Coordinates of C-alpha atoms in Angstrom, one line a residue:
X1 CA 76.1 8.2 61.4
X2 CA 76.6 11.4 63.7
X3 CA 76.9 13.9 60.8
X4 CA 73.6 12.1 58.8
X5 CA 71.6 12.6 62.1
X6 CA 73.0 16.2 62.7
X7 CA 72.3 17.0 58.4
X8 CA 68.8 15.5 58.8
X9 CA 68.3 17.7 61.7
X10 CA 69.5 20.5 60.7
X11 CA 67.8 20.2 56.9
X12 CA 64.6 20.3 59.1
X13 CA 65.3 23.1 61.1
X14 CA 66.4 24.6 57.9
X15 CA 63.0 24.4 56.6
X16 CA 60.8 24.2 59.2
X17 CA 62.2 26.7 61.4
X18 CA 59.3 26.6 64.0
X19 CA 57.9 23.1 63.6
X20 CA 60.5 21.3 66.0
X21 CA 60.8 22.1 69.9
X22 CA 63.2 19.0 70.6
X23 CA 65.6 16.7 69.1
X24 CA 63.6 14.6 66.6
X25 CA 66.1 11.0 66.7
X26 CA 65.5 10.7 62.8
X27 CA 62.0 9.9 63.4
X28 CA 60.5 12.8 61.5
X29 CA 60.7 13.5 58.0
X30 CA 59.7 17.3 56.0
X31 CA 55.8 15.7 55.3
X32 CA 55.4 15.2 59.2
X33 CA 56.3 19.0 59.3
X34 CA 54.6 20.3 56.4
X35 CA 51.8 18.9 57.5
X36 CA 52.1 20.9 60.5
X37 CA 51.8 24.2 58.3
X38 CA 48.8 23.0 56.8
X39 CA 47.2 23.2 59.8
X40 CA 48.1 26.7 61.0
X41 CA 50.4 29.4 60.0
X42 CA 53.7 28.7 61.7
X43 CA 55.2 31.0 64.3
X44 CA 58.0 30.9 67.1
X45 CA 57.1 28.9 70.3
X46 CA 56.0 31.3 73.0
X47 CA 54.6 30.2 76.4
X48 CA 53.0 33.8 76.2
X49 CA 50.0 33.2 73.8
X50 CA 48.4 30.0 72.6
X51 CA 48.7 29.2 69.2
X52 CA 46.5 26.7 66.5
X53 CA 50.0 25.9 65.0
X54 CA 50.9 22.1 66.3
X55 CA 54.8 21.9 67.4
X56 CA 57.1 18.6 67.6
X57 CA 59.0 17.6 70.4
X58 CA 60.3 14.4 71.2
X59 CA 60.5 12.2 74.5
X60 CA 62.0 9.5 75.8
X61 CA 59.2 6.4 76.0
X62 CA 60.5 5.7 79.4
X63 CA 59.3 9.6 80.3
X64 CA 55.7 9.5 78.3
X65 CA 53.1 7.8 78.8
X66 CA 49.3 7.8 77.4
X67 CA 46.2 7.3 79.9
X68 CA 42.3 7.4 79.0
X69 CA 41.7 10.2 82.1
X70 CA 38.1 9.9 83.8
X71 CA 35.0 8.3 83.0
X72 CA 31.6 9.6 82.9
X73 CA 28.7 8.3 81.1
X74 CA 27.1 10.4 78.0
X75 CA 23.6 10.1 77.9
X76 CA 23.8 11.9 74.6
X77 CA 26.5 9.6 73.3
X78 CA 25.2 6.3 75.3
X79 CA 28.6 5.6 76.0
X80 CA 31.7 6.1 78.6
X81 CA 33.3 9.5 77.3
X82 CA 36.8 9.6 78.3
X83 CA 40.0 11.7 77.7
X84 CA 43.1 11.3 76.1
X85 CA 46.0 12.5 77.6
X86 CA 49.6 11.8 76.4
X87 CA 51.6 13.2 78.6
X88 CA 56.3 13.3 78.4
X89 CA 58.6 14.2 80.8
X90 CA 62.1 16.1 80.0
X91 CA 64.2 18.7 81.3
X92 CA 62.1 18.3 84.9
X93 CA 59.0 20.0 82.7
X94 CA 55.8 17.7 82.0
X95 CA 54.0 18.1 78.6
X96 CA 50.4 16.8 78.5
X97 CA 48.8 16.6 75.0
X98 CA 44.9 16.3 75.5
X99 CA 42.4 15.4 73.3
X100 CA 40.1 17.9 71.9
X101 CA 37.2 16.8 73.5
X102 CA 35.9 14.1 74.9
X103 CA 36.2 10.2 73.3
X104 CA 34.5 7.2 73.4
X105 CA 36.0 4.9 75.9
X106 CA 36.3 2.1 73.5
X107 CA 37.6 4.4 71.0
X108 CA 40.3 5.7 73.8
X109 CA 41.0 2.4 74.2
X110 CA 42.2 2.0 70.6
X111 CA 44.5 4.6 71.2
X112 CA 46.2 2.8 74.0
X113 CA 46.8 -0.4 72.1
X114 CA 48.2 1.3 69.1
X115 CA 50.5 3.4 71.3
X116 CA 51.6 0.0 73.1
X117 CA 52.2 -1.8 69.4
X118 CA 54.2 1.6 68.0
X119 CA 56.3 2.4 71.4
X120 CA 57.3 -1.3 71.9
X121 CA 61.3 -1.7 72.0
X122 CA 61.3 2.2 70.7
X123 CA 63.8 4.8 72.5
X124 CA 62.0 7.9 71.3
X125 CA 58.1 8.8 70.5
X126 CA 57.4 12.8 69.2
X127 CA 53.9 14.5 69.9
X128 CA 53.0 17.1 67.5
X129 CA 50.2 19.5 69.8
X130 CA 48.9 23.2 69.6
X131 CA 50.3 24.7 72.8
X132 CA 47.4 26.1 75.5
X133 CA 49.3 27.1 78.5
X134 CA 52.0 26.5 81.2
X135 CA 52.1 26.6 84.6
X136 CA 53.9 25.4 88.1
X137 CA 52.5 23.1 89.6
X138 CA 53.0 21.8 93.8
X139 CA 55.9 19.7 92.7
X140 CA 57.5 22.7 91.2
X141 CA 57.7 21.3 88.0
X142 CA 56.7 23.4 85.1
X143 CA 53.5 22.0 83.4
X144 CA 52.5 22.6 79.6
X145 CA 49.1 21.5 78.1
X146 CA 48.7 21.2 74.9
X147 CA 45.9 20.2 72.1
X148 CA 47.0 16.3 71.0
X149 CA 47.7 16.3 66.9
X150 CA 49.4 13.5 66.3
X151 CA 52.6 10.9 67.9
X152 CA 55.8 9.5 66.2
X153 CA 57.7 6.5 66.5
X154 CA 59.9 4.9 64.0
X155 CA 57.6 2.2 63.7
X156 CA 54.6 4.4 63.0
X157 CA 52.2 7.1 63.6
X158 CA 48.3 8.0 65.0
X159 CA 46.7 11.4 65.3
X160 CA 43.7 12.6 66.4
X161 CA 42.1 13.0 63.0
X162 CA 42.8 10.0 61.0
X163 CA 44.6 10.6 57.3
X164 CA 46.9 13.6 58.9
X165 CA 50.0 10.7 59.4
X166 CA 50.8 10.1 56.1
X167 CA 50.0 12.8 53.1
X168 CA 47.6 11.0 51.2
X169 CA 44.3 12.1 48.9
X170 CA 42.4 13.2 52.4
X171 CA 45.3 15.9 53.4
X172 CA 45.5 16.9 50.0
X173 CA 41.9 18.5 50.1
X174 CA 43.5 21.0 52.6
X175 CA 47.0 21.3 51.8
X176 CA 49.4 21.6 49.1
X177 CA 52.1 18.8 49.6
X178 CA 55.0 19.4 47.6

């Protein structure tokens, strides 16, 4: 079992050299990454410029969390506009993935009760984000924020623009899947 998880790992970071910041605990597969470089043109992590190419990384569900953050009414939208933030602990550094703008609250809402259907009885979940920036925060812990793509559990997937979890027709109008 040990030398399956460590060839699936390794076939991965074989070919998808960039794509995967952590461990991924055999939830990911090469579509979840190559959809990645449909997206953007891959390129080394580096906390030294932001990037539009989304990353992996994988946290423990005890150490992540999703919350819809603030409320405030849209008169434009006639509706509560939240935010989504996913955030995961590891290594004594806090990752937030935030949505691109803000959400409906209803619609943030969905969200939360997919995430509590796909996490349940799960060890591991995986974010896939575009990284904005790091800093330290009071605590001295080391804060990333990123732009939510999509999450991963072995049960299933969501992302922030529907159709990009599984390659299907939709992804195929801006990507090559092999």
């Amino acid at each position: 079992m040990a030398l399956e998880k460590n060839a699936h790992l390794q076939e991965l970071k074989e070919l998808f050299p960039y794509a995967l910041l952590t461990d991924d605990f055999g939830i990911l597969n090469k579509d979840d990454l190559k959809m990645n470089q449909c997206i953007a043109e891959p390129s080394l992590f580096s906390e030294n410029s932001s990037t539009f190419y989304p990353y992996w990384q994988c946290f423990e569900i005890k150490d992540a969390k999703i919350v819809c953050e603030g409320k405030k009414y849209s008169t434009e939208e006639k509706s509560q506009m939240t935010m989504l933030v996913i955030s995961g602990t590891r290594n004594n550094e806090l990752n937030e993935f935030i949505s691109r703008r803000p959400m409906k609250l209803k619609t943030c809402h969905l969200y939360l009760r997919d995430w509590a259907r796909f996490t349940k009885n799960e060890k591991h979940v995986c974010v896939s984000g575009d990284f904005i920036d790091s800093e330290i925060n009071k605590a001295d812990l080391k804060k990333r924020s990123w732009i939510f793509d999509r999450y991963k559990t072995k049960k299933g997937c969501d992302a922030y623009f529907r159709g990009t979890c599984v390659p299907n027709e939709n992804a195929k109008e801006f990507c090559v899947m092999d």
